[in-house]
PDB file of C-alpha atoms and ligand atoms in Angstrom:
ATOM      1  CA  UNK T1063      -0.347   0.112   0.143  1.00 55.00           C
ATOM      2  CA  UNK T1064       1.473   3.338  -0.895  1.00 64.00           C
ATOM      3  CA  UNK T1065       2.348   5.958   2.070  1.00 75.00           C
ATOM      4  CA  UNK T1066      -0.287   9.016   2.283  1.00 90.00           C
ATOM      5  CA  UNK T1067       2.514  10.276   4.919  1.00 97.00           C
ATOM      6  CA  UNK T1068       3.155  13.731   3.408  1.00 98.00           C
ATOM      7  CA  UNK T1069       5.925  16.428   4.914  1.00 98.00           C
ATOM      8  CA  UNK T1070       4.762  19.694   4.469  1.00 98.00           C
ATOM      9  CA  UNK T1071       7.358  23.007   4.659  1.00 98.00           C
ATOM     10  CA  UNK T1072       4.933  25.881   6.493  1.00 98.00           C
ATOM     11  CA  UNK T1073       5.495  29.076   6.213  1.00 98.00           C
ATOM     12  CA  UNK T1074       4.612  30.986   8.993  1.00 98.00           C
ATOM     13  CA  UNK T1075       4.407  35.132   9.470  1.00 98.00           C
ATOM     14  CA  UNK T1076       8.023  37.685   9.312  1.00 98.00           C
ATOM     15  CA  UNK T1077       6.007  39.665  12.005  1.00 97.00           C
ATOM     16  CA  UNK T1078       2.554  40.626  11.516  1.00 98.00           C
ATOM     17  CA  UNK T1079       0.672  37.428  12.827  1.00 97.00           C
ATOM     18  CA  UNK T1080      -1.852  38.332  10.490  1.00 97.00           C
ATOM     19  CA  UNK T1081       0.152  37.221   7.327  1.00 98.00           C
ATOM     20  CA  UNK T1082      -0.919  33.474   8.652  1.00 98.00           C
ATOM     21  CA  UNK T1083      -2.926  31.812   5.744  1.00 98.00           C
ATOM     22  CA  UNK T1084      -5.901  29.932   6.763  1.00 98.00           C
ATOM     23  CA  UNK T1085      -4.254  26.223   5.229  1.00 98.00           C
ATOM     24  CA  UNK T1086      -1.408  26.658   6.796  1.00 98.00           C
ATOM     25  CA  UNK T1087      -3.008  26.633   9.780  1.00 98.00           C
ATOM     26  CA  UNK T1088      -5.399  23.752   8.988  1.00 98.00           C
ATOM     27  CA  UNK T1089      -1.969  22.003   8.051  1.00 98.00           C
ATOM     28  CA  UNK T1090      -0.773  22.445  11.692  1.00 98.00           C
ATOM     29  CA  UNK T1091      -4.011  21.120  12.695  1.00 98.00           C
ATOM     30  CA  UNK T1092      -4.409  18.199  10.586  1.00 98.00           C
ATOM     31  CA  UNK T1093      -1.023  16.947  10.951  1.00 98.00           C
ATOM     32  CA  UNK T1094       0.190  14.157  13.323  1.00 98.00           C
ATOM     33  CA  UNK T1095       3.535  16.130  14.765  1.00 98.00           C
ATOM     34  CA  UNK T1096       5.080  19.661  14.211  1.00 98.00           C
ATOM     35  CA  UNK T1097       8.584  20.101  13.314  1.00 98.00           C
ATOM     36  CA  UNK T1098       9.716  23.539  14.754  1.00 97.00           C
ATOM     37  CA  UNK T1099      13.320  24.988  14.814  1.00 94.00           C
ATOM     38  CA  UNK T1100      12.273  26.552  18.581  1.00 95.00           C
ATOM     39  CA  UNK T1101       9.639  24.558  19.898  1.00 96.00           C
ATOM     40  CA  UNK T1102       9.267  27.476  22.884  1.00 95.00           C
ATOM     41  CA  UNK T1103       9.262  30.035  20.771  1.00 95.00           C
ATOM     42  CA  UNK T1104       6.392  28.085  18.185  1.00 97.00           C
ATOM     43  CA  UNK T1105       4.235  27.076  21.564  1.00 96.00           C
ATOM     44  CA  UNK T1106       2.561  30.548  21.412  1.00 96.00           C
ATOM     45  CA  UNK T1107       2.067  31.075  18.184  1.00 97.00           C
ATOM     46  CA  UNK T1108       0.413  27.637  17.970  1.00 98.00           C
ATOM     47  CA  UNK T1109      -1.931  28.676  21.211  1.00 97.00           C
ATOM     48  CA  UNK T1110      -2.689  31.751  19.014  1.00 97.00           C
ATOM     49  CA  UNK T1111      -3.913  29.728  16.303  1.00 98.00           C
ATOM     50  CA  UNK T1112      -5.595  27.189  18.837  1.00 98.00           C
ATOM     51  CA  UNK T1113      -2.741  24.630  17.195  1.00 98.00           C
ATOM     52  CA  UNK T1114      -2.555  21.278  19.430  1.00 98.00           C
ATOM     53  CA  UNK T1115      -0.231  19.335  17.243  1.00 98.00           C
ATOM     54  CA  UNK T1116       2.378  18.093  19.192  1.00 98.00           C
ATOM     55  CA  UNK T1117       5.221  19.716  18.570  1.00 98.00           C
ATOM     56  CA  UNK T1118       9.389  18.617  18.014  1.00 97.00           C
ATOM     57  CA  UNK T1119      12.368  20.157  17.740  1.00 95.00           C
ATOM     58  CA  UNK T1120      14.408  20.815  14.713  1.00 95.00           C
ATOM     59  CA  UNK T1121      17.231  23.021  14.576  1.00 92.00           C
ATOM     60  CA  UNK T1122      20.451  23.673  12.595  1.00 86.00           C
ATOM     61  CA  UNK T1123      22.037  21.640  15.034  1.00 87.00           C
ATOM     62  CA  UNK T1124      20.029  18.417  15.165  1.00 88.00           C
ATOM     63  CA  UNK T1125      21.803  15.352  14.863  1.00 91.00           C
ATOM     64  CA  UNK T1126      21.580  12.307  11.860  1.00 92.00           C
ATOM     65  CA  UNK T1127      19.463  10.138  14.410  1.00 93.00           C
ATOM     66  CA  UNK T1128      17.434  12.810  15.126  1.00 95.00           C
ATOM     67  CA  UNK T1129      16.745  13.210  11.360  1.00 96.00           C
ATOM     68  CA  UNK T1130      16.076   9.607  10.640  1.00 97.00           C
ATOM     69  CA  UNK T1131      13.605   9.166  13.472  1.00 97.00           C
ATOM     70  CA  UNK T1132      11.361  11.911  11.830  1.00 98.00           C
ATOM     71  CA  UNK T1133      12.154  10.137   8.905  1.00 98.00           C
ATOM     72  CA  UNK T1134      10.678   7.022  10.508  1.00 97.00           C
ATOM     73  CA  UNK T1135       7.726   8.710  11.039  1.00 98.00           C
ATOM     74  CA  UNK T1136       7.143   9.656   8.466  1.00 98.00           C
ATOM     75  CA  UNK T1137       7.602   6.050   6.904  1.00 97.00           C
ATOM     76  CA  UNK T1138       5.424   4.531   9.206  1.00 97.00           C
ATOM     77  CA  UNK T1139       2.696   7.073   7.803  1.00 97.00           C
ATOM     78  CA  UNK T1140       3.110  10.057  10.057  1.00 98.00           C
ATOM     79  CA  UNK T1141       2.270  13.287   8.051  1.00 98.00           C
ATOM     80  CA  UNK T1142       4.919  15.429   9.718  1.00 98.00           C
ATOM     81  CA  UNK T1143       4.576  20.218   9.089  1.00 98.00           C
ATOM     82  CA  UNK T1144       7.762  21.847   9.076  1.00 98.00           C
ATOM     83  CA  UNK T1145       8.250  25.585  10.424  1.00 98.00           C
ATOM     84  CA  UNK T1146      10.766  27.712  11.153  1.00 97.00           C
ATOM     85  CA  UNK T1147      10.968  30.463  13.577  1.00 97.00           C
ATOM     86  CA  UNK T1148       9.722  32.866  11.172  1.00 98.00           C
ATOM     87  CA  UNK T1149       9.319  32.940   7.369  1.00 98.00           C
ATOM     88  CA  UNK T1150       9.993  29.914   5.248  1.00 98.00           C
ATOM     89  CA  UNK T1151      11.590  26.856   6.239  1.00 98.00           C
ATOM     90  CA  UNK T1152      14.751  25.912   4.652  1.00 97.00           C
ATOM     91  CA  UNK T1153      15.376  30.091   3.839  1.00 98.00           C
ATOM     92  CA  UNK T1154      18.274  30.868   6.028  1.00 97.00           C
ATOM     93  CA  UNK T1155      17.130  28.520   8.525  1.00 97.00           C
ATOM     94  CA  UNK T1156      17.055  24.745   8.674  1.00 96.00           C
ATOM     95  CA  UNK T1157      15.399  21.924   7.208  1.00 97.00           C
ATOM     96  CA  UNK T1158      17.270  20.938   4.163  1.00 96.00           C
ATOM     97  CA  UNK T1159      17.862  17.162   5.172  1.00 96.00           C
ATOM     98  CA  UNK T1160      14.746  16.150   6.485  1.00 97.00           C
ATOM     99  CA  UNK T1161      13.700  17.779   2.951  1.00 98.00           C
ATOM    100  CA  UNK T1162      16.570  15.802   1.328  1.00 97.00           C
ATOM    101  CA  UNK T1163      15.779  12.670   3.178  1.00 97.00           C
ATOM    102  CA  UNK T1164      12.160  12.366   2.940  1.00 98.00           C
ATOM    103  CA  UNK T1165      12.780  13.207  -1.434  1.00 98.00           C
ATOM    104  CA  UNK T1166      15.005  10.276  -1.034  1.00 98.00           C
ATOM    105  CA  UNK T1167      12.452   7.742   0.421  1.00 97.00           C
ATOM    106  CA  UNK T1168      10.013   8.613  -2.136  1.00 97.00           C
ATOM    107  CA  UNK T1169       7.413  10.835   0.172  1.00 97.00           C
ATOM    108  CA  UNK T1170       5.705  13.721  -1.202  1.00 98.00           C
ATOM    109  CA  UNK T1171       6.796  16.705   0.513  1.00 98.00           C
ATOM    110  CA  UNK T1172       4.162  19.695  -0.576  1.00 98.00           C
ATOM    111  CA  UNK T1173       4.981  23.540   0.386  1.00 98.00           C
ATOM    112  CA  UNK T1174       2.552  25.667   2.317  1.00 98.00           C
ATOM    113  CA  UNK T1175       3.109  28.620   0.974  1.00 98.00           C
ATOM    114  CA  UNK T1176       3.555  32.373   3.333  1.00 98.00           C
ATOM    115  CA  UNK T1177       5.867  34.901   4.215  1.00 98.00           C
ATOM    116  CA  UNK T1178       9.661  35.343   3.750  1.00 98.00           C
ATOM    117  CA  UNK T1179      12.013  38.247   4.596  1.00 98.00           C
ATOM    118  CA  UNK T1180      13.576  37.405   1.410  1.00 98.00           C
ATOM    119  CA  UNK T1181      10.575  37.914  -1.030  1.00 98.00           C
ATOM    120  CA  UNK T1182       8.883  41.223   0.795  1.00 98.00           C
ATOM    121  CA  UNK T1183      11.747  43.233   0.647  1.00 98.00           C
ATOM    122  CA  UNK T1184      12.573  42.181  -3.056  1.00 98.00           C
ATOM    123  CA  UNK T1185       8.826  42.891  -3.803  1.00 98.00           C
ATOM    124  CA  UNK T1186       9.096  46.140  -2.548  1.00 98.00           C
ATOM    125  CA  UNK T1187      12.957  47.720  -3.192  1.00 98.00           C
ATOM    126  CA  UNK T1188      12.770  49.654  -6.260  1.00 98.00           C
ATOM    127  CA  UNK T1189      15.300  47.599  -7.383  1.00 98.00           C
ATOM    128  CA  UNK T1190      15.622  44.930 -10.277  1.00 96.00           C
ATOM    129  CA  UNK T1191      13.886  41.842  -9.017  1.00 94.00           C
ATOM    130  CA  UNK T1192      14.075  40.403 -12.612  1.00 96.00           C
ATOM    131  CA  UNK T1193      16.903  38.101 -11.925  1.00 97.00           C
ATOM    132  CA  UNK T1194      18.564  38.147  -8.282  1.00 98.00           C
ATOM    133  CA  UNK T1195      20.887  35.889  -6.340  1.00 98.00           C
ATOM    134  CA  UNK T1196      20.264  35.430  -2.927  1.00 98.00           C
ATOM    135  CA  UNK T1197      23.857  35.282  -0.342  1.00 98.00           C
ATOM    136  CA  UNK T1198      21.667  34.537   3.133  1.00 98.00           C
ATOM    137  CA  UNK T1199      24.099  36.295   5.894  1.00 98.00           C
ATOM    138  CA  UNK T1200      27.171  38.249   5.088  1.00 98.00           C
ATOM    139  CA  UNK T1201      30.973  36.574   7.308  1.00 97.00           C
ATOM    140  CA  UNK T1202      30.528  38.071  10.508  1.00 97.00           C
ATOM    141  CA  UNK T1203      35.061  39.517  10.887  1.00 97.00           C
ATOM    142  CA  UNK T1204      34.910  42.164   8.526  1.00 97.00           C
ATOM    143  CA  UNK T1205      37.866  41.333   5.841  1.00 97.00           C
ATOM    144  CA  UNK T1206      36.146  37.677   5.146  1.00 97.00           C
ATOM    145  CA  UNK T1207      33.153  39.884   4.602  1.00 98.00           C
ATOM    146  CA  UNK T1208      34.626  42.311   2.685  1.00 97.00           C
ATOM    147  CA  UNK T1209      36.407  39.595   0.262  1.00 97.00           C
ATOM    148  CA  UNK T1210      32.718  38.220  -0.306  1.00 97.00           C
ATOM    149  CA  UNK T1211      31.972  41.079  -1.632  1.00 97.00           C
ATOM    150  CA  UNK T1212      34.614  41.975  -3.743  1.00 95.00           C
ATOM    151  CA  UNK T1213      33.923  38.678  -5.319  1.00 95.00           C
ATOM    152  CA  UNK T1214      30.092  40.277  -6.289  1.00 95.00           C
ATOM    153  CA  UNK T1215      31.598  43.273  -7.776  1.00 90.00           C
ATOM    154  CA  UNK T1216      30.262  41.931 -11.306  1.00 91.00           C
ATOM    155  CA  UNK T1217      27.084  40.187 -10.237  1.00 95.00           C
ATOM    156  CA  UNK T1218      24.648  41.412 -13.222  1.00 95.00           C
ATOM    157  CA  UNK T1219      21.641  40.797 -10.945  1.00 97.00           C
ATOM    158  CA  UNK T1220      20.202  42.047  -7.480  1.00 98.00           C
ATOM    159  CA  UNK T1221      22.289  40.618  -4.901  1.00 98.00           C
ATOM    160  CA  UNK T1222      19.965  39.818  -1.508  1.00 98.00           C
ATOM    161  CA  UNK T1223      21.480  39.387   1.713  1.00 98.00           C
ATOM    162  CA  UNK T1224      19.856  39.127   5.502  1.00 98.00           C
ATOM    163  CA  UNK T1225      21.525  41.012   8.220  1.00 98.00           C
ATOM    164  CA  UNK T1226      21.526  41.190  12.524  1.00 97.00           C
ATOM    165  CA  UNK T1227      21.027  44.564  14.174  1.00 97.00           C
ATOM    166  CA  UNK T1228      25.005  43.808  15.523  1.00 96.00           C
ATOM    167  CA  UNK T1229      26.222  44.457  12.061  1.00 97.00           C
ATOM    168  CA  UNK T1230      24.068  46.030  10.089  1.00 98.00           C
ATOM    169  CA  UNK T1231      26.432  48.843  10.525  1.00 97.00           C
ATOM    170  CA  UNK T1232      29.432  47.140  10.038  1.00 98.00           C
ATOM    171  CA  UNK T1233      28.310  45.504   6.859  1.00 98.00           C
ATOM    172  CA  UNK T1234      26.732  49.166   5.153  1.00 98.00           C
ATOM    173  CA  UNK T1235      30.532  49.977   6.061  1.00 97.00           C
ATOM    174  CA  UNK T1236      31.785  47.763   3.998  1.00 97.00           C
ATOM    175  CA  UNK T1237      29.282  47.140   1.253  1.00 97.00           C
ATOM    176  CA  UNK T1238      30.370  51.510   0.747  1.00 95.00           C
ATOM    177  CA  UNK T1239      33.975  51.082   0.568  1.00 94.00           C
ATOM    178  CA  UNK T1240      33.962  47.780  -1.556  1.00 94.00           C
ATOM    179  CA  UNK T1241      31.547  49.855  -3.764  1.00 89.00           C
ATOM    180  CA  UNK T1242      33.525  52.829  -3.586  1.00 81.00           C
ATOM    181  CA  UNK T1243      34.354  52.916  -7.173  1.00 79.00           C
ATOM    182  CA  UNK T1244      30.123  52.763  -7.977  1.00 80.00           C
ATOM    183  CA  UNK T1245      28.654  55.551  -5.909  1.00 74.00           C
ATOM    184  CA  UNK T1246      25.641  55.186  -7.746  1.00 80.00           C
ATOM    185  CA  UNK T1247      25.117  51.574  -6.834  1.00 88.00           C
ATOM    186  CA  UNK T1248      21.461  51.220  -5.061  1.00 96.00           C
ATOM    187  CA  UNK T1249      20.863  49.565  -2.072  1.00 98.00           C
ATOM    188  CA  UNK T1250      17.508  48.904  -0.640  1.00 98.00           C
ATOM    189  CA  UNK T1251      17.606  48.646   3.411  1.00 98.00           C
ATOM    190  CA  UNK T1252      14.287  46.684   4.655  1.00 98.00           C
ATOM    191  CA  UNK T1253      13.757  47.363   8.553  1.00 98.00           C
ATOM    192  CA  UNK T1254      11.299  45.280  10.360  1.00 98.00           C
ATOM    193  CA  UNK T1255       9.440  44.218   7.513  1.00 98.00           C
ATOM    194  CA  UNK T1256       5.621  44.320   8.796  1.00 98.00           C
ATOM    195  CA  UNK T1257       6.203  45.564  12.478  1.00 98.00           C
ATOM    196  CA  UNK T1258       5.123  48.250  14.311  1.00 97.00           C
ATOM    197  CA  UNK T1259       8.477  49.443  13.451  1.00 96.00           C
ATOM    198  CA  UNK T1260       9.210  48.913   9.776  1.00 98.00           C
ATOM    199  CA  UNK T1261      11.000  51.354   7.498  1.00 97.00           C
ATOM    200  CA  UNK T1262      12.754  51.229   4.236  1.00 98.00           C
ATOM    201  CA  UNK T1263      15.830  53.476   3.017  1.00 98.00           C
ATOM    202  CA  UNK T1264      16.670  53.276  -1.053  1.00 98.00           C
ATOM    203  CA  UNK T1265      19.623  55.251  -1.633  1.00 96.00           C
ATOM    204  CA  UNK T1266      23.561  55.445  -3.159  1.00 95.00           C
ATOM    205  CA  UNK T1267      25.502  53.081  -0.980  1.00 95.00           C
ATOM    206  CA  UNK T1268      27.464  55.280   0.121  1.00 94.00           C
ATOM    207  CA  UNK T1269      23.738  56.842   2.137  1.00 95.00           C
ATOM    208  CA  UNK T1270      22.750  53.573   3.352  1.00 96.00           C
ATOM    209  CA  UNK T1271      26.097  53.575   5.407  1.00 96.00           C
ATOM    210  CA  UNK T1272      25.254  57.431   6.137  1.00 96.00           C
ATOM    211  CA  UNK T1273      21.343  56.441   7.189  1.00 96.00           C
ATOM    212  CA  UNK T1274      22.169  53.494   9.510  1.00 96.00           C
ATOM    213  CA  UNK T1275      24.873  55.783  11.549  1.00 93.00           C
ATOM    214  CA  UNK T1276      22.332  59.076  11.646  1.00 94.00           C
ATOM    215  CA  UNK T1277      20.241  57.825  14.199  1.00 93.00           C
ATOM    216  CA  UNK T1278      20.446  54.314  16.541  1.00 93.00           C
ATOM    217  CA  UNK T1279      16.760  53.219  15.506  1.00 94.00           C
ATOM    218  CA  UNK T1280      17.747  52.652  12.035  1.00 95.00           C
ATOM    219  CA  UNK T1281      19.927  49.664  13.514  1.00 96.00           C
ATOM    220  CA  UNK T1282      17.518  48.524  15.972  1.00 97.00           C
ATOM    221  CA  UNK T1283      15.440  45.078  14.291  1.00 97.00           C
ATOM    222  CA  UNK T1284      16.363  42.655  11.584  1.00 98.00           C
ATOM    223  CA  UNK T1285      17.330  43.259   8.163  1.00 98.00           C
ATOM    224  CA  UNK T1286      16.945  42.322   4.417  1.00 98.00           C
ATOM    225  CA  UNK T1287      19.504  44.114   2.242  1.00 98.00           C
ATOM    226  CA  UNK T1288      18.992  44.434  -1.993  1.00 98.00           C
ATOM    227  CA  UNK T1289      21.866  45.459  -3.330  1.00 98.00           C
ATOM    228  CA  UNK T1290      21.948  46.458  -7.404  1.00 97.00           C
ATOM    229  CA  UNK T1291      23.560  44.633 -10.015  1.00 96.00           C
ATOM    230  CA  UNK T1292      26.425  45.908 -11.623  1.00 93.00           C
ATOM    231  CA  UNK T1293      25.439  47.271 -15.447  1.00 87.00           C
ATOM    232  CA  UNK T1294      26.681  45.862 -18.222  1.00 79.00           C
ATOM    233  CA  UNK T1295      30.110  46.739 -19.124  1.00 71.00           C
ATOM    234  CA  UNK T1296      27.317  48.441 -22.451  1.00 66.00           C
ATOM    235  CA  UNK T1297      25.760  50.946 -20.034  1.00 70.00           C
ATOM    236  CA  UNK T1298      28.529  51.763 -18.392  1.00 70.00           C
ATOM    237  CA  UNK T1299      30.351  53.115 -21.552  1.00 71.00           C
ATOM    238  CA  UNK T1300      26.837  54.446 -22.758  1.00 73.00           C
ATOM    239  CA  UNK T1301      26.420  56.424 -19.203  1.00 73.00           C
ATOM    240  CA  UNK T1302      30.346  57.821 -19.562  1.00 76.00           C
ATOM    241  CA  UNK T1303      29.443  59.175 -22.503  1.00 81.00           C
ATOM    242  CA  UNK T1304      26.603  60.553 -21.855  1.00 83.00           C
ATOM    243  CA  UNK T1305      27.837  62.558 -18.882  1.00 83.00           C
ATOM    244  CA  UNK T1306      30.740  62.765 -21.696  1.00 87.00           C
ATOM    245  CA  UNK T1307      28.854  64.768 -23.523  1.00 88.00           C
ATOM    246  CA  UNK T1308      26.649  67.203 -21.307  1.00 89.00           C
ATOM    247  CA  UNK T1309      30.280  68.264 -20.298  1.00 92.00           C
ATOM    248  CA  UNK T1310      32.022  69.063 -23.441  1.00 92.00           C
ATOM    249  CA  UNK T1311      28.952  71.676 -24.183  1.00 92.00           C
ATOM    250  CA  UNK T1312      30.159  73.488 -21.427  1.00 92.00           C
ATOM    251  CA  UNK T1313      33.684  73.308 -22.301  1.00 93.00           C
ATOM    252  CA  UNK T1314      32.886  73.653 -25.947  1.00 91.00           C
ATOM    253  CA  UNK T1315      31.700  77.893 -24.455  1.00 92.00           C
ATOM    254  CA  UNK T1316      35.313  78.285 -23.917  1.00 93.00           C
ATOM    255  CA  UNK T1317      37.495  76.073 -25.620  1.00 92.00           C
ATOM    256  CA  UNK T1318      38.005  74.800 -29.073  1.00 91.00           C
ATOM    257  CA  UNK T1319      35.868  71.304 -29.863  1.00 92.00           C
ATOM    258  CA  UNK T1320      38.684  69.500 -29.970  1.00 91.00           C
ATOM    259  CA  UNK T1321      40.363  70.582 -27.145  1.00 93.00           C
ATOM    260  CA  UNK T1322      36.710  70.578 -25.188  1.00 92.00           C
ATOM    261  CA  UNK T1323      35.995  66.633 -26.496  1.00 92.00           C
ATOM    262  CA  UNK T1324      39.538  65.226 -25.828  1.00 92.00           C
ATOM    263  CA  UNK T1325      39.195  66.936 -22.014  1.00 93.00           C
ATOM    264  CA  UNK T1326      35.582  65.929 -21.394  1.00 91.00           C
ATOM    265  CA  UNK T1327      37.039  62.012 -22.875  1.00 88.00           C
ATOM    266  CA  UNK T1328      39.832  62.500 -20.119  1.00 89.00           C
ATOM    267  CA  UNK T1329      37.476  62.964 -17.039  1.00 87.00           C
ATOM    268  CA  UNK T1330      34.941  60.390 -17.954  1.00 82.00           C
ATOM    269  CA  UNK T1331      35.898  57.489 -19.573  1.00 81.00           C
ATOM    270  CA  UNK T1332      34.542  58.094 -23.043  1.00 83.00           C
ATOM    271  CA  UNK T1333      35.844  57.260 -25.861  1.00 86.00           C
ATOM    272  CA  UNK T1334      37.178  60.393 -27.760  1.00 88.00           C
ATOM    273  CA  UNK T1335      36.114  59.338 -31.587  1.00 88.00           C
ATOM    274  CA  UNK T1336      32.961  58.152 -30.010  1.00 86.00           C
ATOM    275  CA  UNK T1337      31.597  61.514 -28.536  1.00 86.00           C
ATOM    276  CA  UNK T1338      33.824  63.572 -31.398  1.00 89.00           C
ATOM    277  CA  UNK T1339      30.926  61.807 -33.652  1.00 86.00           C
ATOM    278  CA  UNK T1340      28.239  62.925 -31.355  1.00 87.00           C
ATOM    279  CA  UNK T1341      29.135  66.362 -30.706  1.00 87.00           C
ATOM    280  CA  UNK T1342      29.658  66.744 -34.647  1.00 85.00           C
ATOM    281  CA  UNK T1343      25.772  65.903 -34.979  1.00 81.00           C
ATOM    282  CA  UNK T1344      24.501  67.857 -32.261  1.00 76.00           C
ATOM    283  CA  UNK T1345      26.266  71.219 -33.906  1.00 74.00           C
ATOM    284  CA  UNK T1346      24.940  70.033 -37.677  1.00 69.00           C
TER     285      UNK T1346
HETATM  286  N1  SAM P2013      13.546  31.888   7.096  1.00 57.46           N
HETATM  287  C1  SAM P2013      13.031  33.000   7.012  1.00 57.46           C
HETATM  288  C2  SAM P2013      12.332  34.048   5.413  1.00 57.46           C
HETATM  289  O1  SAM P2013      11.631  33.266   5.197  1.00 57.46           O
HETATM  290  O2  SAM P2013      12.410  35.159   5.852  1.00 57.46           O
HETATM  291  C3  SAM P2013      14.840  33.679   7.404  1.00 57.46           C
HETATM  292  C4  SAM P2013      15.470  33.472   8.881  1.00 57.46           C
HETATM  293  S1  SAM P2013      16.910  34.183   9.121  1.00 57.46           S
HETATM  294  C5  SAM P2013      17.445  33.064  10.052  1.00 57.46           C
HETATM  295  C6  SAM P2013      16.350  35.113  10.071  1.00 57.46           C
HETATM  296  C7  SAM P2013      16.655  36.710   9.061  1.00 57.46           C
HETATM  297  O3  SAM P2013      15.635  37.288   8.373  1.00 57.46           O
HETATM  298  C8  SAM P2013      16.920  37.702  10.284  1.00 57.46           C
HETATM  299  O4  SAM P2013      17.927  38.370  10.159  1.00 57.46           O
HETATM  300  C9  SAM P2013      16.487  39.026   9.158  1.00 57.46           C
HETATM  301  O5  SAM P2013      17.971  39.304   8.138  1.00 57.46           O
HETATM  302  C10 SAM P2013      15.653  38.332   8.050  1.00 57.46           C
HETATM  303  N2  SAM P2013      14.304  38.888   8.750  1.00 57.46           N
HETATM  304  C11 SAM P2013      13.236  37.552   9.140  1.00 57.46           C
HETATM  305  N3  SAM P2013      12.443  39.174   9.264  1.00 57.46           N
HETATM  306  C12 SAM P2013      12.375  39.757   8.850  1.00 57.46           C
HETATM  307  C13 SAM P2013      11.616  41.071   8.962  1.00 57.46           C
HETATM  308  N4  SAM P2013      10.589  41.417   9.927  1.00 57.46           N
HETATM  309  N5  SAM P2013      12.322  42.072   8.460  1.00 57.46           N
HETATM  310  C14 SAM P2013      13.095  41.913   7.621  1.00 57.46           C
HETATM  311  N6  SAM P2013      14.258  41.183   8.222  1.00 57.46           N
HETATM  312  C15 SAM P2013      13.724  39.664   8.432  1.00 57.46           C
END
């Protein structure tokens, strides 16, 4: 007979309890067991929604034997719901071994989708989210953090990080330092999403570092950072050319066209021939 037991991966609110879906509550009530990252924390959530299902602990430090115990329960026919402290399990949260193990045993694994800080931040950032890279938490030590950031210098997709209040100021400082060659690169800082003191900041990497230091409240709470991707080389050259045209136009009021073009090209890194051709087109 086919095993009907299922493993449900259930998203829970990231701050606002009203974001809990009715389907999530129904599944949590129906399963035989809830595997939770922190049972004490989740007990309060379960009480709020009237869920009486037994809770068992499942976290990053769960041993292989503890994961196996849950897999054995699934094989024996008990359905399990996996939850984390907040948001979607496995997104910078425990659960990978359990999900991979269940799949390997041919057990059906079903998502009960809902909140995730990553998607919530991206969706309101105003930064392109057609392509993004999720980097989770940056390293705790500055030297390693900068190294990781340097490796992202040419990433054209938007990059999303999670950050804690203890490190937000240091991380934004390192981001500003590493991306100082492209100070116009923007970053979105989402603080306390869906909570009472939710706030958002969108600006250049340099402005963000200043923003977090401007008020101690800005460094409180939980954070998601969305860093704009690097421009394609063609785009950068096009931008330099447009800047160069503006400068050359002004210089040409005082200097010869040839001299104005040479100086503007030197100042912006634009190609001299392309700039000269554009300026000639304008003066026709
Ligand atoms: N699995 C969760 C999810 O789907 O978003 C993320 C878990 S991860 C251990 C916790 C981190 O997520 C926090 O340190 C913070 O960076 C981010 N986060 C969680 N809730 C948040 C919120 N309400 N506002 C901003 N960031 C949040």
